[in-house]
mmCIF file of N, CA and C in Angstrom:
data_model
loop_
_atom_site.group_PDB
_atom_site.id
_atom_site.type_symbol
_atom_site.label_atom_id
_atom_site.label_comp_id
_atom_site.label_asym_id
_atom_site.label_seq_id
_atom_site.Cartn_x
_atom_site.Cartn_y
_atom_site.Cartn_z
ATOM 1 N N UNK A 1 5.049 -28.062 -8.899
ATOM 2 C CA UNK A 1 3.644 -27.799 -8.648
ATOM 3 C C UNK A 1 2.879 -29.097 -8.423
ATOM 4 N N UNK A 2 3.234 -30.163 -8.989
ATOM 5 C CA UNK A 2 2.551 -31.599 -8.762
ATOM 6 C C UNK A 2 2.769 -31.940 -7.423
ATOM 7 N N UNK A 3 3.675 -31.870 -6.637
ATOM 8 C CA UNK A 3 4.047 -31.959 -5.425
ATOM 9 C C UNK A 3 2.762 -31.950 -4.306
ATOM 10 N N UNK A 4 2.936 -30.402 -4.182
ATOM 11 C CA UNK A 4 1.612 -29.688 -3.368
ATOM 12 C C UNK A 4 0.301 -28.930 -4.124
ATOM 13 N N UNK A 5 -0.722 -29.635 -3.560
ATOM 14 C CA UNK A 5 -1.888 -29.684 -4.026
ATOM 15 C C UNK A 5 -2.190 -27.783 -4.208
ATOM 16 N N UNK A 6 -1.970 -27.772 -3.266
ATOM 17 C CA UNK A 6 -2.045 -26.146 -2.729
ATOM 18 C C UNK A 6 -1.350 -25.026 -3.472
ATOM 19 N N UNK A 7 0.135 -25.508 -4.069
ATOM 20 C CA UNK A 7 0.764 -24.381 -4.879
ATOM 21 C C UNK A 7 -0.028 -24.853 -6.302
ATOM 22 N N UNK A 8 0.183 -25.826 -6.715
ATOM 23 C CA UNK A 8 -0.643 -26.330 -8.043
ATOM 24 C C UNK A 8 -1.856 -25.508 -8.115
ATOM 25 N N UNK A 9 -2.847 -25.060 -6.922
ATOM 26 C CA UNK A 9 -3.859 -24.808 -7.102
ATOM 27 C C UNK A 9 -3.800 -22.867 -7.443
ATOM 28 N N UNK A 10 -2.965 -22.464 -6.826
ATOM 29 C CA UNK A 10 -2.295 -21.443 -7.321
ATOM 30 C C UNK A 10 -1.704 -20.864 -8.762
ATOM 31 N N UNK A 11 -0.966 -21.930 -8.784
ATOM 32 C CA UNK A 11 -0.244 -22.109 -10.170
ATOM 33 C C UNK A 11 -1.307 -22.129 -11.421
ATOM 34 N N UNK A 12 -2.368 -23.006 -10.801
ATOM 35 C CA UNK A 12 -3.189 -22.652 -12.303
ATOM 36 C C UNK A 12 -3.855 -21.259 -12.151
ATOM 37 N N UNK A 13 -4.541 -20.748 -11.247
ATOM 38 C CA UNK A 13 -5.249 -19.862 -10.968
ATOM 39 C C UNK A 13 -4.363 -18.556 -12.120
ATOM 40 N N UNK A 14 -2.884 -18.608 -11.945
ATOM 41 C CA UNK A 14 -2.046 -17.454 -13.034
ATOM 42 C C UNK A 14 -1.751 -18.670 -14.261
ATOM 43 N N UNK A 15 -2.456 -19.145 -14.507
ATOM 44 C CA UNK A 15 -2.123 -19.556 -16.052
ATOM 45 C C UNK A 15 -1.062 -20.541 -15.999
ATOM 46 N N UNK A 16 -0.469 -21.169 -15.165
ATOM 47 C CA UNK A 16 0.487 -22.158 -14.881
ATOM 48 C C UNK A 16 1.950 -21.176 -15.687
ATOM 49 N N UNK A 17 2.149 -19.950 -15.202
ATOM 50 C CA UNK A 17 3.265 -19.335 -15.485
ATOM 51 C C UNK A 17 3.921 -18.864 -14.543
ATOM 52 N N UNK A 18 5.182 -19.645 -14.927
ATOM 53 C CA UNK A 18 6.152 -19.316 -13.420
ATOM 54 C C UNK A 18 7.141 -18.175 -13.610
ATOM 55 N N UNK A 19 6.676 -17.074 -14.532
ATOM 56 C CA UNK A 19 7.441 -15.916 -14.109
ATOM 57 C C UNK A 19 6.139 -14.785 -13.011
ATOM 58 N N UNK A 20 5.197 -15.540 -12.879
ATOM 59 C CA UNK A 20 4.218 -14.640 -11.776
ATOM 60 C C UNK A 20 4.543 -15.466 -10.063
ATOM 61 N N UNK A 21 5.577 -15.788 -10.244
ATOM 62 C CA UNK A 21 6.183 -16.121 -8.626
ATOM 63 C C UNK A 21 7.719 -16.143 -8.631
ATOM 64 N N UNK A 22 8.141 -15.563 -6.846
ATOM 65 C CA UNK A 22 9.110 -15.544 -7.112
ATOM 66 C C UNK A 22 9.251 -16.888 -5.455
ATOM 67 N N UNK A 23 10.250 -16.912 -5.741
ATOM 68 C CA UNK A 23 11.208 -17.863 -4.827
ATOM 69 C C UNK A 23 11.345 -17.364 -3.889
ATOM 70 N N UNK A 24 10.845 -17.572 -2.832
ATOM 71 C CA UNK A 24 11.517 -17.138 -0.990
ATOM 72 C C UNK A 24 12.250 -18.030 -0.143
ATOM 73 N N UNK A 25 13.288 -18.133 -0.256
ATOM 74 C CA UNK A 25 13.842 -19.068 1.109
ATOM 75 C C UNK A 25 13.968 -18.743 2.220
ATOM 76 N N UNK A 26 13.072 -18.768 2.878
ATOM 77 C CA UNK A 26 13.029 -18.196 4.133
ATOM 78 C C UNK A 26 13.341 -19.604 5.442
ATOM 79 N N UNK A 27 14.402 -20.078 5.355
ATOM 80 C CA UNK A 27 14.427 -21.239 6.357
ATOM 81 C C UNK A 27 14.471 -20.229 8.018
ATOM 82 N N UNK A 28 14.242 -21.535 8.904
ATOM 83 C CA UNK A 28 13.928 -21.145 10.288
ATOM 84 C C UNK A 28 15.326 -21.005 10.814
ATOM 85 N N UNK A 29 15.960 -19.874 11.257
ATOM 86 C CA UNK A 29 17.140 -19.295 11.854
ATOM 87 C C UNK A 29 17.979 -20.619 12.655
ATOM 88 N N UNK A 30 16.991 -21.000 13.170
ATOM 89 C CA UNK A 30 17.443 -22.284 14.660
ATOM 90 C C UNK A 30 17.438 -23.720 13.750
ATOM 91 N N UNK A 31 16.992 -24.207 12.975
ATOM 92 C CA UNK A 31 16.982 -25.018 11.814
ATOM 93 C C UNK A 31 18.509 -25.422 12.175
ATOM 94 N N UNK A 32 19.375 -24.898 11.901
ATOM 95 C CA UNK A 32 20.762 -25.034 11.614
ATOM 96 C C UNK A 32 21.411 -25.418 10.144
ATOM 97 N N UNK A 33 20.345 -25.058 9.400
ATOM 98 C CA UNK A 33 20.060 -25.447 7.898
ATOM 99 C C UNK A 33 21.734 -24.929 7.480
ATOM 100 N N UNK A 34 22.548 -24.821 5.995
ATOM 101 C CA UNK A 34 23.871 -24.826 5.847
ATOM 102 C C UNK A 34 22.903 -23.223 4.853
ATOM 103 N N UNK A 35 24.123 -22.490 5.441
ATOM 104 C CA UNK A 35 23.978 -21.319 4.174
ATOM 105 C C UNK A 35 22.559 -20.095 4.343
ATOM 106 N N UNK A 36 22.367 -19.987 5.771
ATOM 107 C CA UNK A 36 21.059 -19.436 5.987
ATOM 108 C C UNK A 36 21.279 -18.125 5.376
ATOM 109 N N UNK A 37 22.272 -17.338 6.314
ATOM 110 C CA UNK A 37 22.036 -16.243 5.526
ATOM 111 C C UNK A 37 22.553 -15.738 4.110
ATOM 112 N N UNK A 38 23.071 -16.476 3.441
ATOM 113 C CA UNK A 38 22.767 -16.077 2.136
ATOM 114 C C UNK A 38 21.914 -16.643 1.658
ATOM 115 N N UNK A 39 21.397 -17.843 1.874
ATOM 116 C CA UNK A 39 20.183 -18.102 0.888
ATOM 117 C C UNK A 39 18.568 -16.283 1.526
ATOM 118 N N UNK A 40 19.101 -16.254 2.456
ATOM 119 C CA UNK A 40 17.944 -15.199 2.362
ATOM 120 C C UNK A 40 18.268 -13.667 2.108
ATOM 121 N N UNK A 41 19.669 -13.559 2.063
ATOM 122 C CA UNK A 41 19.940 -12.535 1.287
ATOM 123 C C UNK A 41 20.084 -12.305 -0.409
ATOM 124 N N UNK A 42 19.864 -14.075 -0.927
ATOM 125 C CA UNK A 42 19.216 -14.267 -2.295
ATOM 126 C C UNK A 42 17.680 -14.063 -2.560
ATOM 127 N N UNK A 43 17.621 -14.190 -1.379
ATOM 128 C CA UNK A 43 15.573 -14.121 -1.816
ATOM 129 C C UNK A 43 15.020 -12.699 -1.143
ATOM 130 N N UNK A 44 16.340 -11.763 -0.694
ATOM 131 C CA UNK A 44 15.676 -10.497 -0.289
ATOM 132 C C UNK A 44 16.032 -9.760 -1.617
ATOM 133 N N UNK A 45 17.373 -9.885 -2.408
ATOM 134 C CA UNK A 45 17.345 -9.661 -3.807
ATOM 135 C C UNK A 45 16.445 -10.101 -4.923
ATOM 136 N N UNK A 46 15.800 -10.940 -4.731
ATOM 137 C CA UNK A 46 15.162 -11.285 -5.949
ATOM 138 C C UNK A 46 14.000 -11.119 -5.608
ATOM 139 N N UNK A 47 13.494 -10.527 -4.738
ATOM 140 C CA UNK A 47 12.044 -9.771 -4.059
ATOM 141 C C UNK A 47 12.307 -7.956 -5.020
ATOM 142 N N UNK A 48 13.386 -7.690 -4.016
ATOM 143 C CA UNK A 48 13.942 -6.290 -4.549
ATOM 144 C C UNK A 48 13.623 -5.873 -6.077
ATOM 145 N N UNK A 49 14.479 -7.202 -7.135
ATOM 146 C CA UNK A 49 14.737 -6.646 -8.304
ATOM 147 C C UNK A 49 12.994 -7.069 -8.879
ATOM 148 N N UNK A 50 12.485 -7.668 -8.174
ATOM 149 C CA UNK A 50 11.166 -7.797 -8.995
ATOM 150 C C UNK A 50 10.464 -6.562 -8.511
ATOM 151 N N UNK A 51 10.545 -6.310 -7.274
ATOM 152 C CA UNK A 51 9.811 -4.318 -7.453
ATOM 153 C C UNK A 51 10.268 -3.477 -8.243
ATOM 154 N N UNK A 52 11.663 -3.803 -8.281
ATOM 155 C CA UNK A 52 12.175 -2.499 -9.522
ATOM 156 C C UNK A 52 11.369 -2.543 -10.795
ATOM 157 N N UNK A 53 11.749 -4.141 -11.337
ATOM 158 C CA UNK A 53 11.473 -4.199 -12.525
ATOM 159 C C UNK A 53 9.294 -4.261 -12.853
ATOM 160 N N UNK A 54 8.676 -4.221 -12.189
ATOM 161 C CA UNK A 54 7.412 -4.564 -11.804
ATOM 162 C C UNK A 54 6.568 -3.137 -12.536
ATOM 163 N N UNK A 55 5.658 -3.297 -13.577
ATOM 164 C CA UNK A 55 5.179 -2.096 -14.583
ATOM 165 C C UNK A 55 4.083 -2.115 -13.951
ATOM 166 N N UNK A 56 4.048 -1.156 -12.612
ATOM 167 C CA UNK A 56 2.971 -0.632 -11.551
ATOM 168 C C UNK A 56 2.343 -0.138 -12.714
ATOM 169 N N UNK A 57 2.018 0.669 -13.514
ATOM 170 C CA UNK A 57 1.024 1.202 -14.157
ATOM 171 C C UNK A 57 0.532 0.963 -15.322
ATOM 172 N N UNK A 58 1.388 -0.408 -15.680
ATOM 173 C CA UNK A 58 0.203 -1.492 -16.782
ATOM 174 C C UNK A 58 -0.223 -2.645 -15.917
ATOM 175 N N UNK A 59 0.047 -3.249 -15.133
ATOM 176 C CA UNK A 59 -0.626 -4.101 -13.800
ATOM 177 C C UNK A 59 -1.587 -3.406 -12.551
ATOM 178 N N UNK A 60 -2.438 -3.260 -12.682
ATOM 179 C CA UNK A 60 -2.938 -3.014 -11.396
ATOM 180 C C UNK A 60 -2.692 -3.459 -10.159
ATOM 181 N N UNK A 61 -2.561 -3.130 -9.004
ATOM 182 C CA UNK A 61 -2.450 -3.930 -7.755
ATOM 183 C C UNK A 61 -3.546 -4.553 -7.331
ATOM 184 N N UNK A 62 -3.586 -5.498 -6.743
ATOM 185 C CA UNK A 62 -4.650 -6.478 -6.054
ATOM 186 C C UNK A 62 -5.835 -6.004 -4.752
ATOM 187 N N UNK A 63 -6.765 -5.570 -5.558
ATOM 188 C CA UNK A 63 -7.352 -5.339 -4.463
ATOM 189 C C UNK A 63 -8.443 -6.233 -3.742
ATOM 190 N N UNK A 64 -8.585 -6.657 -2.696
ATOM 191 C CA UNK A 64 -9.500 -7.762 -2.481
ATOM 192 C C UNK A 64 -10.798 -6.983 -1.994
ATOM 193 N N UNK A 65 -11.789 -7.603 -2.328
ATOM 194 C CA UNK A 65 -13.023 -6.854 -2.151
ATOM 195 C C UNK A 65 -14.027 -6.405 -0.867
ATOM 196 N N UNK A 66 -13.287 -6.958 0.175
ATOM 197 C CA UNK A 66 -13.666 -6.301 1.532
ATOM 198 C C UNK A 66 -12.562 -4.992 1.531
ATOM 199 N N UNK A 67 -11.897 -4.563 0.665
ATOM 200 C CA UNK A 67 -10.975 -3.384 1.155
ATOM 201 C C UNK A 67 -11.975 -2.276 0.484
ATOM 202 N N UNK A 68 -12.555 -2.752 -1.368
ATOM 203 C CA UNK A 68 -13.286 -1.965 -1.842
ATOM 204 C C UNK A 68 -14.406 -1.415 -1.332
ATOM 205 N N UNK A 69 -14.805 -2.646 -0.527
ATOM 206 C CA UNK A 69 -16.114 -1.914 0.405
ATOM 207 C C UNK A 69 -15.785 -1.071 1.201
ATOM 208 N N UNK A 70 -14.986 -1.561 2.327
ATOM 209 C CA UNK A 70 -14.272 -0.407 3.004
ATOM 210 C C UNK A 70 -13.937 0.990 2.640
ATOM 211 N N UNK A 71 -13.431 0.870 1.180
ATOM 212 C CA UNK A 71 -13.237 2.345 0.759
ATOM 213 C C UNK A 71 -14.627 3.116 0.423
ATOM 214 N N UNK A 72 -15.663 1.967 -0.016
ATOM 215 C CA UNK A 72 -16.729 2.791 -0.368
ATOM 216 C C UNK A 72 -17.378 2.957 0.896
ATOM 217 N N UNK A 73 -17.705 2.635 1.837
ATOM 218 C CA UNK A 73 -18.068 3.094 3.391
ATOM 219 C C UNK A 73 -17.354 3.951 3.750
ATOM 220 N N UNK A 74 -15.989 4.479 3.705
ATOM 221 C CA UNK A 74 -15.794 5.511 4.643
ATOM 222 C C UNK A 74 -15.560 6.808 3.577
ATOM 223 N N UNK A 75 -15.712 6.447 2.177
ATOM 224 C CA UNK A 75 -15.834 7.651 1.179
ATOM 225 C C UNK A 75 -16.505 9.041 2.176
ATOM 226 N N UNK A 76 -17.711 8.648 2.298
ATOM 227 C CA UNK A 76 -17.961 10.251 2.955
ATOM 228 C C UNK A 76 -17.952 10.541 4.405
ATOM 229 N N UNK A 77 -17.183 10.210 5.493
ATOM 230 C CA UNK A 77 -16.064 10.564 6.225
ATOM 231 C C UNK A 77 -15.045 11.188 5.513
ATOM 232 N N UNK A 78 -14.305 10.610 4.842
ATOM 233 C CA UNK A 78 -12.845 10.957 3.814
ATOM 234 C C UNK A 78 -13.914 12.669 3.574
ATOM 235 N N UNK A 79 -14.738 12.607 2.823
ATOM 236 C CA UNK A 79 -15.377 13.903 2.517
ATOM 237 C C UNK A 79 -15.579 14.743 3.526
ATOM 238 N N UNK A 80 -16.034 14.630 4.535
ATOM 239 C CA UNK A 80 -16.371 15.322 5.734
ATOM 240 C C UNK A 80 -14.693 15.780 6.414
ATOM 241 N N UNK A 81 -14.216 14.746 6.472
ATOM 242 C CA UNK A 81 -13.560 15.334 6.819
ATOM 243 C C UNK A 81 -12.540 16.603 5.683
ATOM 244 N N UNK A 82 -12.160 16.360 4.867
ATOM 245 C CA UNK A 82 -11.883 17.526 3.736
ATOM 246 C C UNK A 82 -12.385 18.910 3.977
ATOM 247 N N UNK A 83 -13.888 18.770 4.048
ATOM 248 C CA UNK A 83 -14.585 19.545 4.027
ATOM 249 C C UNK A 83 -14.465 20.501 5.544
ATOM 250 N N UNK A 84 -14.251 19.691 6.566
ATOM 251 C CA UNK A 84 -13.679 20.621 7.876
ATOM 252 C C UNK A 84 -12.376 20.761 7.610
ATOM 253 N N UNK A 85 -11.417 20.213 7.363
ATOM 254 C CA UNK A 85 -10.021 20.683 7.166
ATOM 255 C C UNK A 85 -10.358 22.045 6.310
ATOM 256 N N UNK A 86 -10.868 22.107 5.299
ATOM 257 C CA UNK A 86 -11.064 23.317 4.063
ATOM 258 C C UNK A 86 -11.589 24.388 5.362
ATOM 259 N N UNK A 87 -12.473 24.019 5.967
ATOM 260 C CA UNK A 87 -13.553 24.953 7.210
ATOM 261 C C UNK A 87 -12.229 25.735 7.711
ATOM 262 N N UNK A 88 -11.316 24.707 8.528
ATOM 263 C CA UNK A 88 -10.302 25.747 9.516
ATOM 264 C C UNK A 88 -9.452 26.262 8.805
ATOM 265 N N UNK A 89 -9.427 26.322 7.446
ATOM 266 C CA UNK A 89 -8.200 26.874 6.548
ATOM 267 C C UNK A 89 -8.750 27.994 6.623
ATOM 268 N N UNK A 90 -9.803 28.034 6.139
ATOM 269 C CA UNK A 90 -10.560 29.431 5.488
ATOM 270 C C UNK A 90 -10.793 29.996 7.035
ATOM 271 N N UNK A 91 -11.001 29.550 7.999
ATOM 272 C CA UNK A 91 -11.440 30.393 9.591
ATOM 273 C C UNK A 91 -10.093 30.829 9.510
ATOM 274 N N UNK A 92 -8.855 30.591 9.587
ATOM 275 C CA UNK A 92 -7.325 31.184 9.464
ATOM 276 C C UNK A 92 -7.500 32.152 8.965
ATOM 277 N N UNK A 93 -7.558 31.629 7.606
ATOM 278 C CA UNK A 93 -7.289 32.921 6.461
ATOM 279 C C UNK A 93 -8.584 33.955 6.883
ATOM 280 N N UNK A 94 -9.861 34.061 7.077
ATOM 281 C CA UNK A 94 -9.880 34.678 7.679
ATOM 282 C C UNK A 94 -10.353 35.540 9.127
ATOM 283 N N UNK A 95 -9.325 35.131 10.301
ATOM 284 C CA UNK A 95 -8.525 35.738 11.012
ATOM 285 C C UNK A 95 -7.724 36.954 10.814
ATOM 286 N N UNK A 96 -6.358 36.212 9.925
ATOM 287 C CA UNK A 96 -5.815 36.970 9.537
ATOM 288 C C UNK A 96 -6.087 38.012 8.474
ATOM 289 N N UNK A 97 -7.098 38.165 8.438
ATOM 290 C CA UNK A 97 -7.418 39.081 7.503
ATOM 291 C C UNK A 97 -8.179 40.291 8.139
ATOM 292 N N UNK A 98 -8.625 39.816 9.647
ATOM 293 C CA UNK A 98 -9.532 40.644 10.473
ATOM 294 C C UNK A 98 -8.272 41.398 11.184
ATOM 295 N N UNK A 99 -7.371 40.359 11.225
ATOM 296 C CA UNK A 99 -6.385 41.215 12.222
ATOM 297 C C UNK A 99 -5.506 42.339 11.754
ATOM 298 N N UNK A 100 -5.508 41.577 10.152
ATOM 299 C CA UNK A 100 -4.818 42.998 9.074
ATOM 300 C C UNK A 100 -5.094 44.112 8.834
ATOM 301 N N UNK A 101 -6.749 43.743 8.849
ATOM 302 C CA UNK A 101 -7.900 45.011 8.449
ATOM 303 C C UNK A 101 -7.744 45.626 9.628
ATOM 304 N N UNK A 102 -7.605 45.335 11.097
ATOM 305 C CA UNK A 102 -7.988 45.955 12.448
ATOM 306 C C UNK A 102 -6.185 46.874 12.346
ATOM 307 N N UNK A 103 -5.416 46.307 12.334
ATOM 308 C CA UNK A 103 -4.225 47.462 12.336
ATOM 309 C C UNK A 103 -3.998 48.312 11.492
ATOM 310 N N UNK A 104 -4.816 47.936 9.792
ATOM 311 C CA UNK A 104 -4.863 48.905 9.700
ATOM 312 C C UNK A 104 -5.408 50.322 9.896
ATOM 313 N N UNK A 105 -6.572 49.954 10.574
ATOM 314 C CA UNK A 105 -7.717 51.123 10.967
ATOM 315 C C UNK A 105 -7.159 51.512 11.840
ATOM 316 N N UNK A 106 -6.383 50.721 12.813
ATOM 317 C CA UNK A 106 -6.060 51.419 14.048
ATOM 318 C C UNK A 106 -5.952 52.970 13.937
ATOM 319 N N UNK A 107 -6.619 53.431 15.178
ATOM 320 C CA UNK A 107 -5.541 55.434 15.191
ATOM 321 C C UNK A 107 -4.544 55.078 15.482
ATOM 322 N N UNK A 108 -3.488 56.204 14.990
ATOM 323 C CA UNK A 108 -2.012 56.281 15.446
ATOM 324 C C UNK A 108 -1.927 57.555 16.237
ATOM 325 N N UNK A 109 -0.891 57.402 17.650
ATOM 326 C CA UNK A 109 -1.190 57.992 18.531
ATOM 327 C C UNK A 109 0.023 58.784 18.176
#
């Protein structure tokens, strides 16, 4: 972390604890670096086992606050629309209920 100003600045932001990052080696294919694809089939595993192991419902996920706005702006769209989806359910249901009622009245010839 002393290295780069930039991860350091990170690093403190979580408490200077390095089990809240994981390792990516992602070198450049054309590089000709030694060992490409396993070093990134080590860092597609250790991505993996940290979703497994990751307690989604004592951590919250990250939400950044232009998304919250976003959700609160299109809240009633999201409603409107519900509210016409519910509209053509019930125009279905009843349809079919006009068309049930109509055969049964029908005369029989």
């Amino acid at each position: 972390a002393e290295i780069n100003w930039r991860f350091k600045h990170i690093y403190n932001l979580v408490g200077n604890n390095p089990s809240r990052f994981i390792f990516i080696d992602n070198p450049d294919p054309m590089s000709e670096e030694p060992n490409i694809p396993q070093r990134q089939a080590a860092s597609q595993a250790a991505i993996m086992k940290t979703l497994v192991l990751h307690p989604r419902d004592v951590v919250p996920p990250f939400t950044h606050a232009i998304m919250k706005k976003a959700r609160q702006l299109s809240e009633n769209e999201l409603r409107e629309v519900e509210l016409r989806q519910q509209e053509v359910q019930d125009l279905g249901n009843d349809s079919e209920k006009d068309s049930t009622a109509a055969s049964e009245t029908k005369p029989k010839e």
